Amino acid sequence: MSPVDTSACVHCGLCLPTCPTYLVTGDESESPRGRVVLLNQLWDAIANGQGLDRDAARAVDSCLDCRACEEVCPGHVPVGHAVEAFRAWAVSSGRRPRPLAARGLARYFGSERGLERFQRLVRWANRPAGRTVIRWSRHFGGTAGAAARLAQGLPAPIGAGLAHTKVHTGGQGPRVALLDGCVMDTVYGDTARHTADLLRLTGHEVVSAPGQVCCGALHTHAGDPGQARQWARQNVWAFSQADVQYVAATAAGCGAALKEYSHLLPEDPEAHAFQAAVRDAAELMDPERIPPLPPRPETVAVHDACHLAHAQGIRQEVRALLARAGYRLVDLPEADVCCGSAGIYNLTHPRMAAALQQRKAASVPLGADVVATSNPGCLLQIQAGLRQAGRPTPAAHWVDLVWQAAAQAGALPAPPVPEASGVEIHGLD
Ligand code: SF4
Ligand code: SF4
């Protein structure tokens, strides 16, 4: 019997057209409805001490945990949590090794020194020697080849340092601390600085929350809830010390994970209180608090990160902020279909991830000057996909676009904008 209740499934099939893996394969076993049936069979086999059907286990494991199905499901069947529970059982029972990528990430993301080491690795990947190694290794199979292909989406140059050491604090209004994150902090550190500037512009006091660590989302998705729980406890403690009204996330996956800490730590009342304070940055920023900015020449297509759109129900907030900043918006077909990033899915399931990446890159309208999104994994995946497709279109975090418009119009409040932010949004002035 599944530890996550999926009995509300009435097999209506409403979820099928929303499921990225079903869209790619057309195979019922790779659909949410199919996975619910397979999960029941697998848990029955486990309860009866029988061997597991490997094809069924593989079809369940190919779920992206994107939650698109849950958004349309009339019975609110928690397919994502059901798949996570099966992965956790597979890892803890020794049926499946803990993914190499998850082990590597735990090494880097669990401490400040680890994050600094990770950032040095990312910087090296962006130097000529690193670029040469990446060019050679992108043809490899498995995790190494997938990581090399993904590295093609790295921004150049990488920000000046870990963001949490440089974020401008201060301002007036509700007190907010940013979740620094792991990939966000090391690869897109300037986005955190820009978020702090925009939060102050929209009437918030920004403070830091020392002692925080990675949100644990990647580990939850990869079947390692033990590590995720340990980091969740640490974050609940760190943000309680900062005495804030809100915890702001700029990475959709992190925000969704923080908003589910009560699921990880059901007995901990502080985890419930913490979760209630979490907001995506787009939820906190009222577009009306941004002074009118002149129209921009760029047209922006918005990709809805799964854990923003499906897990948090946030879509229009991002578009409203971009429009307020003066950008023209153009529709992106299948805007909320997963790009294949999905945490470390693009490292553990490179073939399906590549199919979704190509589908996403091909869907970007020719008239779009930039693709905006709100998750570091999506940024890397989409940017790499566009480069592989020979498209010059850049992918950028929406925060960086809004910040750039405000900075160029001189609308940002003191302290002054750093001269060399390190961020370059290719193709934009
Ligand atoms: S998971 Fe939900 S939407 Fe999908 S078949 Fe079951 S009840 Fe219908
Ligand atoms: S979470 Fe995403 S990939 Fe998994 S079954 Fe639901 S829609 Fe499909």
PDB file of C-alpha atoms in Angstrom, residues 263-410:
ATOM      1  CA  HIS A 263       5.366  17.927   4.727  1.00  0.00           C
ATOM      2  CA  LEU A 264       9.041  17.197   5.510  1.00  0.00           C
ATOM      3  CA  LEU A 265       8.742  18.069   9.217  1.00  0.00           C
ATOM      4  CA  PRO A 266       5.075  17.407  10.077  1.00  0.00           C
ATOM      5  CA  GLU A 267       5.669  17.350  13.856  1.00  0.00           C
ATOM      6  CA  ASP A 268       7.546  20.653  13.974  1.00  0.00           C
ATOM      7  CA  PRO A 269       5.280  23.696  14.635  1.00  0.00           C
ATOM      8  CA  GLU A 270       8.129  26.047  13.696  1.00  0.00           C
ATOM      9  CA  ALA A 271       8.321  24.457  10.245  1.00  0.00           C
ATOM     10  CA  HIS A 272       4.597  25.190   9.769  1.00  0.00           C
ATOM     11  CA  ALA A 273       5.096  28.843  10.815  1.00  0.00           C
ATOM     12  CA  PHE A 274       8.164  29.155   8.592  1.00  0.00           C
ATOM     13  CA  GLN A 275       6.302  27.759   5.587  1.00  0.00           C
ATOM     14  CA  ALA A 276       3.501  30.309   6.006  1.00  0.00           C
ATOM     15  CA  ALA A 277       6.058  33.132   5.660  1.00  0.00           C
ATOM     16  CA  VAL A 278       7.558  31.921   2.361  1.00  0.00           C
ATOM     17  CA  ARG A 279       6.824  33.886  -0.820  1.00  0.00           C
ATOM     18  CA  ASP A 280       8.229  33.885  -4.298  1.00  0.00           C
ATOM     19  CA  ALA A 281       9.807  37.282  -4.982  1.00  0.00           C
ATOM     20  CA  ALA A 282       7.127  37.930  -7.635  1.00  0.00           C
ATOM     21  CA  GLU A 283       4.398  37.573  -4.994  1.00  0.00           C
ATOM     22  CA  LEU A 284       5.995  40.212  -2.796  1.00  0.00           C
ATOM     23  CA  MET A 285       6.632  42.870  -5.437  1.00  0.00           C
ATOM     24  CA  ASP A 286       3.592  44.996  -6.207  1.00  0.00           C
ATOM     25  CA  PRO A 287       4.058  46.301  -9.789  1.00  0.00           C
ATOM     26  CA  GLU A 288       2.298  49.528  -8.780  1.00  0.00           C
ATOM     27  CA  ARG A 289       5.192  50.290  -6.407  1.00  0.00           C
ATOM     28  CA  ILE A 290       7.558  50.452  -9.395  1.00  0.00           C
ATOM     29  CA  PRO A 291       7.481  53.962 -10.893  1.00  0.00           C
ATOM     30  CA  PRO A 292       6.340  54.055 -14.533  1.00  0.00           C
ATOM     31  CA  LEU A 293       9.288  53.066 -16.731  1.00  0.00           C
ATOM     32  CA  PRO A 294       9.738  53.906 -20.416  1.00  0.00           C
ATOM     33  CA  PRO A 295       8.806  51.239 -22.998  1.00  0.00           C
ATOM     34  CA  ARG A 296      11.628  48.811 -23.797  1.00  0.00           C
ATOM     35  CA  PRO A 297      12.559  47.670 -27.288  1.00  0.00           C
ATOM     36  CA  GLU A 298      12.771  43.976 -26.303  1.00  0.00           C
ATOM     37  CA  THR A 299      10.018  41.402 -26.643  1.00  0.00           C
ATOM     38  CA  VAL A 300       9.955  38.787 -23.879  1.00  0.00           C
ATOM     39  CA  ALA A 301       8.533  35.257 -23.935  1.00  0.00           C
ATOM     40  CA  VAL A 302       7.850  33.864 -20.453  1.00  0.00           C
ATOM     41  CA  HIS A 303       8.497  30.205 -19.636  1.00  0.00           C
ATOM     42  CA  ASP A 304       6.537  29.225 -16.513  1.00  0.00           C
ATOM     43  CA  ALA A 305       8.809  27.155 -14.277  1.00  0.00           C
ATOM     44  CA  CYS A 306       6.858  24.068 -13.157  1.00  0.00           C
ATOM     45  CA  HIS A 307       7.389  24.731  -9.466  1.00  0.00           C
ATOM     46  CA  LEU A 308       6.192  28.296  -9.865  1.00  0.00           C
ATOM     47  CA  ALA A 309       3.149  27.645 -12.063  1.00  0.00           C
ATOM     48  CA  HIS A 310       1.967  24.191 -11.001  1.00  0.00           C
ATOM     49  CA  ALA A 311       3.246  23.972  -7.414  1.00  0.00           C
ATOM     50  CA  GLN A 312       2.673  27.623  -6.389  1.00  0.00           C
ATOM     51  CA  GLY A 313       0.032  28.832  -8.868  1.00  0.00           C
ATOM     52  CA  ILE A 314       2.109  31.881  -9.859  1.00  0.00           C
ATOM     53  CA  ARG A 315       1.980  32.980 -13.500  1.00  0.00           C
ATOM     54  CA  GLN A 316       0.514  36.441 -13.988  1.00  0.00           C
ATOM     55  CA  GLU A 317       2.629  38.111 -11.272  1.00  0.00           C
ATOM     56  CA  VAL A 318       5.804  37.678 -13.341  1.00  0.00           C
ATOM     57  CA  ARG A 319       4.151  38.944 -16.520  1.00  0.00           C
ATOM     58  CA  ALA A 320       2.695  41.977 -14.712  1.00  0.00           C
ATOM     59  CA  LEU A 321       6.125  42.964 -13.384  1.00  0.00           C
ATOM     60  CA  LEU A 322       7.769  42.585 -16.802  1.00  0.00           C
ATOM     61  CA  ALA A 323       5.000  44.630 -18.441  1.00  0.00           C
ATOM     62  CA  ARG A 324       5.343  47.306 -15.752  1.00  0.00           C
ATOM     63  CA  ALA A 325       9.077  47.446 -16.523  1.00  0.00           C
ATOM     64  CA  GLY A 326       8.210  48.313 -20.137  1.00  0.00           C
ATOM     65  CA  TYR A 327       8.757  44.981 -21.907  1.00  0.00           C
ATOM     66  CA  ARG A 328       6.482  43.730 -24.682  1.00  0.00           C
ATOM     67  CA  LEU A 329       5.288  40.198 -23.983  1.00  0.00           C
ATOM     68  CA  VAL A 330       4.779  37.497 -26.568  1.00  0.00           C
ATOM     69  CA  ASP A 331       3.034  34.166 -25.943  1.00  0.00           C
ATOM     70  CA  LEU A 332       5.240  31.112 -25.590  1.00  0.00           C
ATOM     71  CA  PRO A 333       3.305  28.034 -26.757  1.00  0.00           C
ATOM     72  CA  GLU A 334       3.326  25.351 -24.036  1.00  0.00           C
ATOM     73  CA  ALA A 335       4.719  27.994 -21.650  1.00  0.00           C
ATOM     74  CA  ASP A 336       4.059  25.786 -18.618  1.00  0.00           C
ATOM     75  CA  VAL A 337       5.277  22.476 -20.065  1.00  0.00           C
ATOM     76  CA  CYS A 338       8.487  21.354 -18.343  1.00  0.00           C
ATOM     77  CA  CYS A 339      11.749  22.170 -20.144  1.00  0.00           C
ATOM     78  CA  GLY A 340      13.321  18.916 -18.890  1.00  0.00           C
ATOM     79  CA  SER A 341      15.437  20.461 -16.143  1.00  0.00           C
ATOM     80  CA  ALA A 342      13.390  19.273 -13.136  1.00  0.00           C
ATOM     81  CA  GLY A 343      16.024  19.413 -10.407  1.00  0.00           C
ATOM     82  CA  ILE A 344      18.698  16.889 -11.377  1.00  0.00           C
ATOM     83  CA  TYR A 345      16.396  15.051 -13.818  1.00  0.00           C
ATOM     84  CA  ASN A 346      18.439  16.296 -16.773  1.00  0.00           C
ATOM     85  CA  LEU A 347      21.447  14.523 -15.242  1.00  0.00           C
ATOM     86  CA  THR A 348      19.644  11.330 -14.238  1.00  0.00           C
ATOM     87  CA  HIS A 349      17.353  11.031 -17.304  1.00  0.00           C
ATOM     88  CA  PRO A 350      19.317  12.753 -20.084  1.00  0.00           C
ATOM     89  CA  ARG A 351      17.319  11.333 -22.998  1.00  0.00           C
ATOM     90  CA  MET A 352      13.863  12.464 -21.912  1.00  0.00           C
ATOM     91  CA  ALA A 353      15.316  15.763 -20.645  1.00  0.00           C
ATOM     92  CA  ALA A 354      16.901  16.393 -24.055  1.00  0.00           C
ATOM     93  CA  ALA A 355      13.605  15.682 -25.853  1.00  0.00           C
ATOM     94  CA  LEU A 356      11.815  18.241 -23.667  1.00  0.00           C
ATOM     95  CA  GLN A 357      14.667  20.713 -24.017  1.00  0.00           C
ATOM     96  CA  GLN A 358      14.474  20.546 -27.818  1.00  0.00           C
ATOM     97  CA  ARG A 359      10.686  20.875 -27.701  1.00  0.00           C
ATOM     98  CA  LYS A 360      11.016  23.994 -25.528  1.00  0.00           C
ATOM     99  CA  ALA A 361      13.724  25.605 -27.689  1.00  0.00           C
ATOM    100  CA  ALA A 362      11.692  24.945 -30.840  1.00  0.00           C
ATOM    101  CA  SER A 363       8.617  26.574 -29.297  1.00  0.00           C
ATOM    102  CA  VAL A 364      10.309  29.936 -28.707  1.00  0.00           C
ATOM    103  CA  PRO A 365       8.786  32.395 -31.190  1.00  0.00           C
ATOM    104  CA  LEU A 366      11.210  33.953 -33.658  1.00  0.00           C
ATOM    105  CA  GLY A 367      10.026  37.388 -32.532  1.00  0.00           C
ATOM    106  CA  ALA A 368      11.167  36.848 -28.935  1.00  0.00           C
ATOM    107  CA  ASP A 369      14.343  38.722 -27.976  1.00  0.00           C
ATOM    108  CA  VAL A 370      14.678  36.949 -24.651  1.00  0.00           C
ATOM    109  CA  VAL A 371      13.092  34.048 -22.753  1.00  0.00           C
ATOM    110  CA  ALA A 372      12.320  34.960 -19.138  1.00  0.00           C
ATOM    111  CA  THR A 373      11.899  32.407 -16.389  1.00  0.00           C
ATOM    112  CA  SER A 374      12.328  32.009 -12.644  1.00  0.00           C
ATOM    113  CA  ASN A 375      14.431  28.984 -11.851  1.00  0.00           C
ATOM    114  CA  PRO A 376      18.170  28.418 -12.240  1.00  0.00           C
ATOM    115  CA  GLY A 377      17.678  24.907 -13.622  1.00  0.00           C
ATOM    116  CA  CYS A 378      15.275  26.192 -16.301  1.00  0.00           C
ATOM    117  CA  LEU A 379      17.684  29.020 -17.172  1.00  0.00           C
ATOM    118  CA  LEU A 380      20.571  26.599 -17.736  1.00  0.00           C
ATOM    119  CA  GLN A 381      18.423  24.060 -19.564  1.00  0.00           C
ATOM    120  CA  ILE A 382      16.688  26.547 -21.872  1.00  0.00           C
ATOM    121  CA  GLN A 383      19.853  28.538 -22.571  1.00  0.00           C
ATOM    122  CA  ALA A 384      21.744  25.343 -23.439  1.00  0.00           C
ATOM    123  CA  GLY A 385      18.812  24.179 -25.597  1.00  0.00           C
ATOM    124  CA  LEU A 386      18.662  27.460 -27.497  1.00  0.00           C
ATOM    125  CA  ARG A 387      22.438  27.347 -28.112  1.00  0.00           C
ATOM    126  CA  GLN A 388      22.247  23.747 -29.328  1.00  0.00           C
ATOM    127  CA  ALA A 389      19.414  24.779 -31.671  1.00  0.00           C
ATOM    128  CA  GLY A 390      21.598  27.580 -33.061  1.00  0.00           C
ATOM    129  CA  ARG A 391      19.291  30.255 -31.670  1.00  0.00           C
ATOM    130  CA  PRO A 392      20.966  33.457 -30.400  1.00  0.00           C
ATOM    131  CA  THR A 393      18.051  34.205 -28.023  1.00  0.00           C
ATOM    132  CA  PRO A 394      19.206  34.564 -24.390  1.00  0.00           C
ATOM    133  CA  ALA A 395      17.389  33.170 -21.350  1.00  0.00           C
ATOM    134  CA  ALA A 396      17.257  35.481 -18.338  1.00  0.00           C
ATOM    135  CA  HIS A 397      15.699  35.577 -14.902  1.00  0.00           C
ATOM    136  CA  TRP A 398      12.731  37.967 -14.946  1.00  0.00           C
ATOM    137  CA  VAL A 399      14.234  39.739 -11.906  1.00  0.00           C
ATOM    138  CA  ASP A 400      17.316  40.684 -13.944  1.00  0.00           C
ATOM    139  CA  LEU A 401      15.141  42.058 -16.736  1.00  0.00           C
ATOM    140  CA  VAL A 402      12.994  44.170 -14.401  1.00  0.00           C
ATOM    141  CA  TRP A 403      16.094  45.322 -12.511  1.00  0.00           C
ATOM    142  CA  GLN A 404      17.842  46.275 -15.757  1.00  0.00           C
ATOM    143  CA  ALA A 405      14.860  48.377 -16.851  1.00  0.00           C
ATOM    144  CA  ALA A 406      14.648  50.097 -13.450  1.00  0.00           C
ATOM    145  CA  ALA A 407      18.411  50.654 -13.258  1.00  0.00           C
ATOM    146  CA  GLN A 408      18.618  52.139 -16.726  1.00  0.00           C
ATOM    147  CA  ALA A 409      15.715  54.471 -15.932  1.00  0.00           C
ATOM    148  CA  GLY A 410      17.458  55.548 -12.701  1.00  0.00           C
TER     149      GLY A 410
END
